mmCIF file of C-alpha atoms in Angstrom:
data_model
loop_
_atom_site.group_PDB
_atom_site.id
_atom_site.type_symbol
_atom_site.label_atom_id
_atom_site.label_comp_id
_atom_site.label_asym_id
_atom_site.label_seq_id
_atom_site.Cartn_x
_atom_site.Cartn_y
_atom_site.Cartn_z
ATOM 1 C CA UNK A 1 -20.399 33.195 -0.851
ATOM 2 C CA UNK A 2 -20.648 29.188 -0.012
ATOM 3 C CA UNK A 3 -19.999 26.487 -1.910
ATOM 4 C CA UNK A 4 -21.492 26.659 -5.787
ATOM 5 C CA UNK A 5 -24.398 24.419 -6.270
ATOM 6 C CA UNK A 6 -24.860 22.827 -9.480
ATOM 7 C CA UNK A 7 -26.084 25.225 -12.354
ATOM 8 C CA UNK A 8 -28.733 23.967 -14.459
ATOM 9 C CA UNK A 9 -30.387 27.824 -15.398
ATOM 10 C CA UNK A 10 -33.039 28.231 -18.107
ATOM 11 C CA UNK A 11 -32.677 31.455 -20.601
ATOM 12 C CA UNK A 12 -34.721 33.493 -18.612
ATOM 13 C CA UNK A 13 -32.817 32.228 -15.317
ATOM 14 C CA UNK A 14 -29.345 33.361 -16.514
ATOM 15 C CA UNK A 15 -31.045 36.678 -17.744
ATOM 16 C CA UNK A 16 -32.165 37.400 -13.917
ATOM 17 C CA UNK A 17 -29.020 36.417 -12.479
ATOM 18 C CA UNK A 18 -27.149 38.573 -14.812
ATOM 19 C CA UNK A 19 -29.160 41.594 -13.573
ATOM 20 C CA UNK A 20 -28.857 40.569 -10.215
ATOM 21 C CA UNK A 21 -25.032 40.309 -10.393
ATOM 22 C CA UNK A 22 -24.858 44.019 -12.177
ATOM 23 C CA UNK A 23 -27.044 45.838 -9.786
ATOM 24 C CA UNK A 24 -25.194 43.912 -6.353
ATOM 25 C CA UNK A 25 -28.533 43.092 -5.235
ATOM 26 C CA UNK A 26 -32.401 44.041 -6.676
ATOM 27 C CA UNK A 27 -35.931 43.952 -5.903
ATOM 28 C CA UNK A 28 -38.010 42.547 -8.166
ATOM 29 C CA UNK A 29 -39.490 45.249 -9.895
ATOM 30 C CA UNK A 30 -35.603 46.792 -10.360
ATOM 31 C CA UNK A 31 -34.953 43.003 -12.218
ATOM 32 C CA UNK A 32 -38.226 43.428 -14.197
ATOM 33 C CA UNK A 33 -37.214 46.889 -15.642
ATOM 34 C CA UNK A 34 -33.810 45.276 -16.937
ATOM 35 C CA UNK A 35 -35.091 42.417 -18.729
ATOM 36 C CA UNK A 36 -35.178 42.283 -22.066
ATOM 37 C CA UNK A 37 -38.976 41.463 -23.206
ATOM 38 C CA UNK A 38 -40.221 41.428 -20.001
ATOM 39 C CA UNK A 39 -42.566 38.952 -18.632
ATOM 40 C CA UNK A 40 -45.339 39.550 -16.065
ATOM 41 C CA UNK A 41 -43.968 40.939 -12.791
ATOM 42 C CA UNK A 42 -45.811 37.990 -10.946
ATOM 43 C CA UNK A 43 -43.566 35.681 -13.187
ATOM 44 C CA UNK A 44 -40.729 37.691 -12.238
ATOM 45 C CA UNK A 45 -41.197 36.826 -8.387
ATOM 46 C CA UNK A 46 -41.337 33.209 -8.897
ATOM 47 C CA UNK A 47 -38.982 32.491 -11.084
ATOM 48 C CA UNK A 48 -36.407 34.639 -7.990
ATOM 49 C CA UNK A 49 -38.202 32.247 -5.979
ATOM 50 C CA UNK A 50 -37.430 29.657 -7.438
ATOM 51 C CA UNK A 51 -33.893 30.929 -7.725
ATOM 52 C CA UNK A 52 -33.588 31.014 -3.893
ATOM 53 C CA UNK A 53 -35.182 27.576 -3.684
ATOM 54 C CA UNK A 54 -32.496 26.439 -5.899
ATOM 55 C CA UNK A 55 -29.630 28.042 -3.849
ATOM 56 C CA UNK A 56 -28.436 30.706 -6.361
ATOM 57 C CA UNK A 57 -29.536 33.559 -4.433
ATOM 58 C CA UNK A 58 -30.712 34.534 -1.105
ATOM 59 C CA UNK A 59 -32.982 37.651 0.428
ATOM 60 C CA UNK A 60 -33.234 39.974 2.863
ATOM 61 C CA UNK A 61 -36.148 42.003 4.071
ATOM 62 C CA UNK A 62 -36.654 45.891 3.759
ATOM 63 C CA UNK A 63 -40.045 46.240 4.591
ATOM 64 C CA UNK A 64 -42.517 44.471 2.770
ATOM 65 C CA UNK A 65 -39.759 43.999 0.002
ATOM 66 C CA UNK A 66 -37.425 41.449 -0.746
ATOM 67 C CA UNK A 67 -34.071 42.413 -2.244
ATOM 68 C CA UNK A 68 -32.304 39.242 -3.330
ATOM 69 C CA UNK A 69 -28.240 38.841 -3.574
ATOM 70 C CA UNK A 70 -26.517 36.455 -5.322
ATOM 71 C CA UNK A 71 -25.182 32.969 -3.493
ATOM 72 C CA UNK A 72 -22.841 32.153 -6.492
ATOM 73 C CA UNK A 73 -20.023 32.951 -7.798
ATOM 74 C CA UNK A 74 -20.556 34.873 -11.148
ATOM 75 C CA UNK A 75 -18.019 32.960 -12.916
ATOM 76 C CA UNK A 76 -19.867 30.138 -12.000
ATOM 77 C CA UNK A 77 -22.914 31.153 -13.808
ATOM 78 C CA UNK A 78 -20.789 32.613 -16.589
ATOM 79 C CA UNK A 79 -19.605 29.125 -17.162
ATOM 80 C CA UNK A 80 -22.622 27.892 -16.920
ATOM 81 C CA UNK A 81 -24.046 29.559 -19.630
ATOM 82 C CA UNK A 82 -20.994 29.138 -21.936
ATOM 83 C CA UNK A 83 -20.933 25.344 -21.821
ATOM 84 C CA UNK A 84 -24.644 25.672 -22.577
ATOM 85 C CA UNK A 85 -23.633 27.837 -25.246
ATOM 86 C CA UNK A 86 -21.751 25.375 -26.578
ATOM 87 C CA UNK A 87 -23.830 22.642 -26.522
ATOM 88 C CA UNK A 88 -26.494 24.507 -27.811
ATOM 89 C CA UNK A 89 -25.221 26.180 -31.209
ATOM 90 C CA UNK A 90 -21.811 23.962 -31.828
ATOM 91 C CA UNK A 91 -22.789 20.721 -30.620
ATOM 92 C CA UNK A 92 -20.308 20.560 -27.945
ATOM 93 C CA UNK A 93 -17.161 21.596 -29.508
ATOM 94 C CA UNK A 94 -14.855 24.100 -28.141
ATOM 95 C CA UNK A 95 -12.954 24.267 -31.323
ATOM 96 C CA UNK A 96 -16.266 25.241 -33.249
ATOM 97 C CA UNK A 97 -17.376 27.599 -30.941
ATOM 98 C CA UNK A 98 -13.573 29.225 -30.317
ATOM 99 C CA UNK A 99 -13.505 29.607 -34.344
ATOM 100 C CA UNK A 100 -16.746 31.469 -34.134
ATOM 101 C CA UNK A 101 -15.907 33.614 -31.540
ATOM 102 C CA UNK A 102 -12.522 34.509 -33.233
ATOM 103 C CA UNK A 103 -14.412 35.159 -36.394
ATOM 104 C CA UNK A 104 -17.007 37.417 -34.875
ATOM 105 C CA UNK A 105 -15.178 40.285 -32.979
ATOM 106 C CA UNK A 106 -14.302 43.698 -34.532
ATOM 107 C CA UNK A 107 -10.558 43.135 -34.141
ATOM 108 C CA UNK A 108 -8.168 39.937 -33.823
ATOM 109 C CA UNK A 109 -6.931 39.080 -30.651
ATOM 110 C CA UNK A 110 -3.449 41.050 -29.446
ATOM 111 C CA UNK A 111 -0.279 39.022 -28.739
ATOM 112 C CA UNK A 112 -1.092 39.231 -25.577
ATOM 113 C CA UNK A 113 -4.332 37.614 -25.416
ATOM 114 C CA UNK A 114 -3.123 35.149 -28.091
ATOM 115 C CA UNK A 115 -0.302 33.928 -25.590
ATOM 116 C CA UNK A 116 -3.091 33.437 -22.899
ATOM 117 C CA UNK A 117 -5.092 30.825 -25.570
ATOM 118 C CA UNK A 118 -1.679 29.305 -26.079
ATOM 119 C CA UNK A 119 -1.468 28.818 -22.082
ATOM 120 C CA UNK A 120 -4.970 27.727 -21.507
ATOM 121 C CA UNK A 121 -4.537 25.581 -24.154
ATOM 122 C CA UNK A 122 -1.631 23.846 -22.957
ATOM 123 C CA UNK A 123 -3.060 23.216 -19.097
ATOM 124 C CA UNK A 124 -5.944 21.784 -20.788
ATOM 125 C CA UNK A 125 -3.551 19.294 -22.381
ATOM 126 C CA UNK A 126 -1.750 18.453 -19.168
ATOM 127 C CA UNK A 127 -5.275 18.397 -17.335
ATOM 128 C CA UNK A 128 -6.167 15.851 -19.746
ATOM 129 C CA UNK A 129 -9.141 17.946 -21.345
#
């Protein structure tokens, strides 16, 4: 995969990449049946049109089909969506949204994991972040 261009992905965007990056590559019909609340299969072509256009995936031809691949990194998109996450339902602060996601799972982080936030914490503070 080439160099990442800059992710700027709607809702329904990041839902077709998603699918896209589980199946390893999909026609448009196979994205269509994996979306939740489906829109109109004509919708579903241009909007992995406009996908391509923007650089995050590419096609090749089997027939009269196109089967489309992603051109991005997942993580990329994955980040993507978490800062707009963020910005979105904790107005842009980590801290909010790390408290939220520590209060919402089944069962608290292990001592490992813990020791992981306490790194990524710390090369944030020497990265200046």
């Amino acid at each position: 995969m080439e160099a990442s261009p800059p992710l700027d992905l709607g809702r329904r965007e990041r839902q077709i990449m998603e699918v896209v990056y589980r199946l390893g590559r999909a026609t448009a019909s196979e994205v269509l049946k994996e979306l939740p609340d489906p829109p109109s299969y004509s919708a579903v072509r241009a909007m992995l049109k406009i996908l391509e256009d923007k650089g995050h995936l590419g096609h090749s031809q089997e027939g009269i089909r196109h089967v489309y691949h992603p051109t991005v990194k997942h993580e990329d998109v994955r980040e993507s969506a978490m800062r707009n996450v963020v910005r979105t339902f904790f107005a842009g602060s980590t801290a909010a949204a790390m408290a939220a996601l520590l209060d919402s799972v089944d069962e608290p982080p292990s001592e490992a994991e813990l020791d992981a936030f306490e790194r990524m914490i710390q090369q944030a503070r020497e990265a200046g972040r």
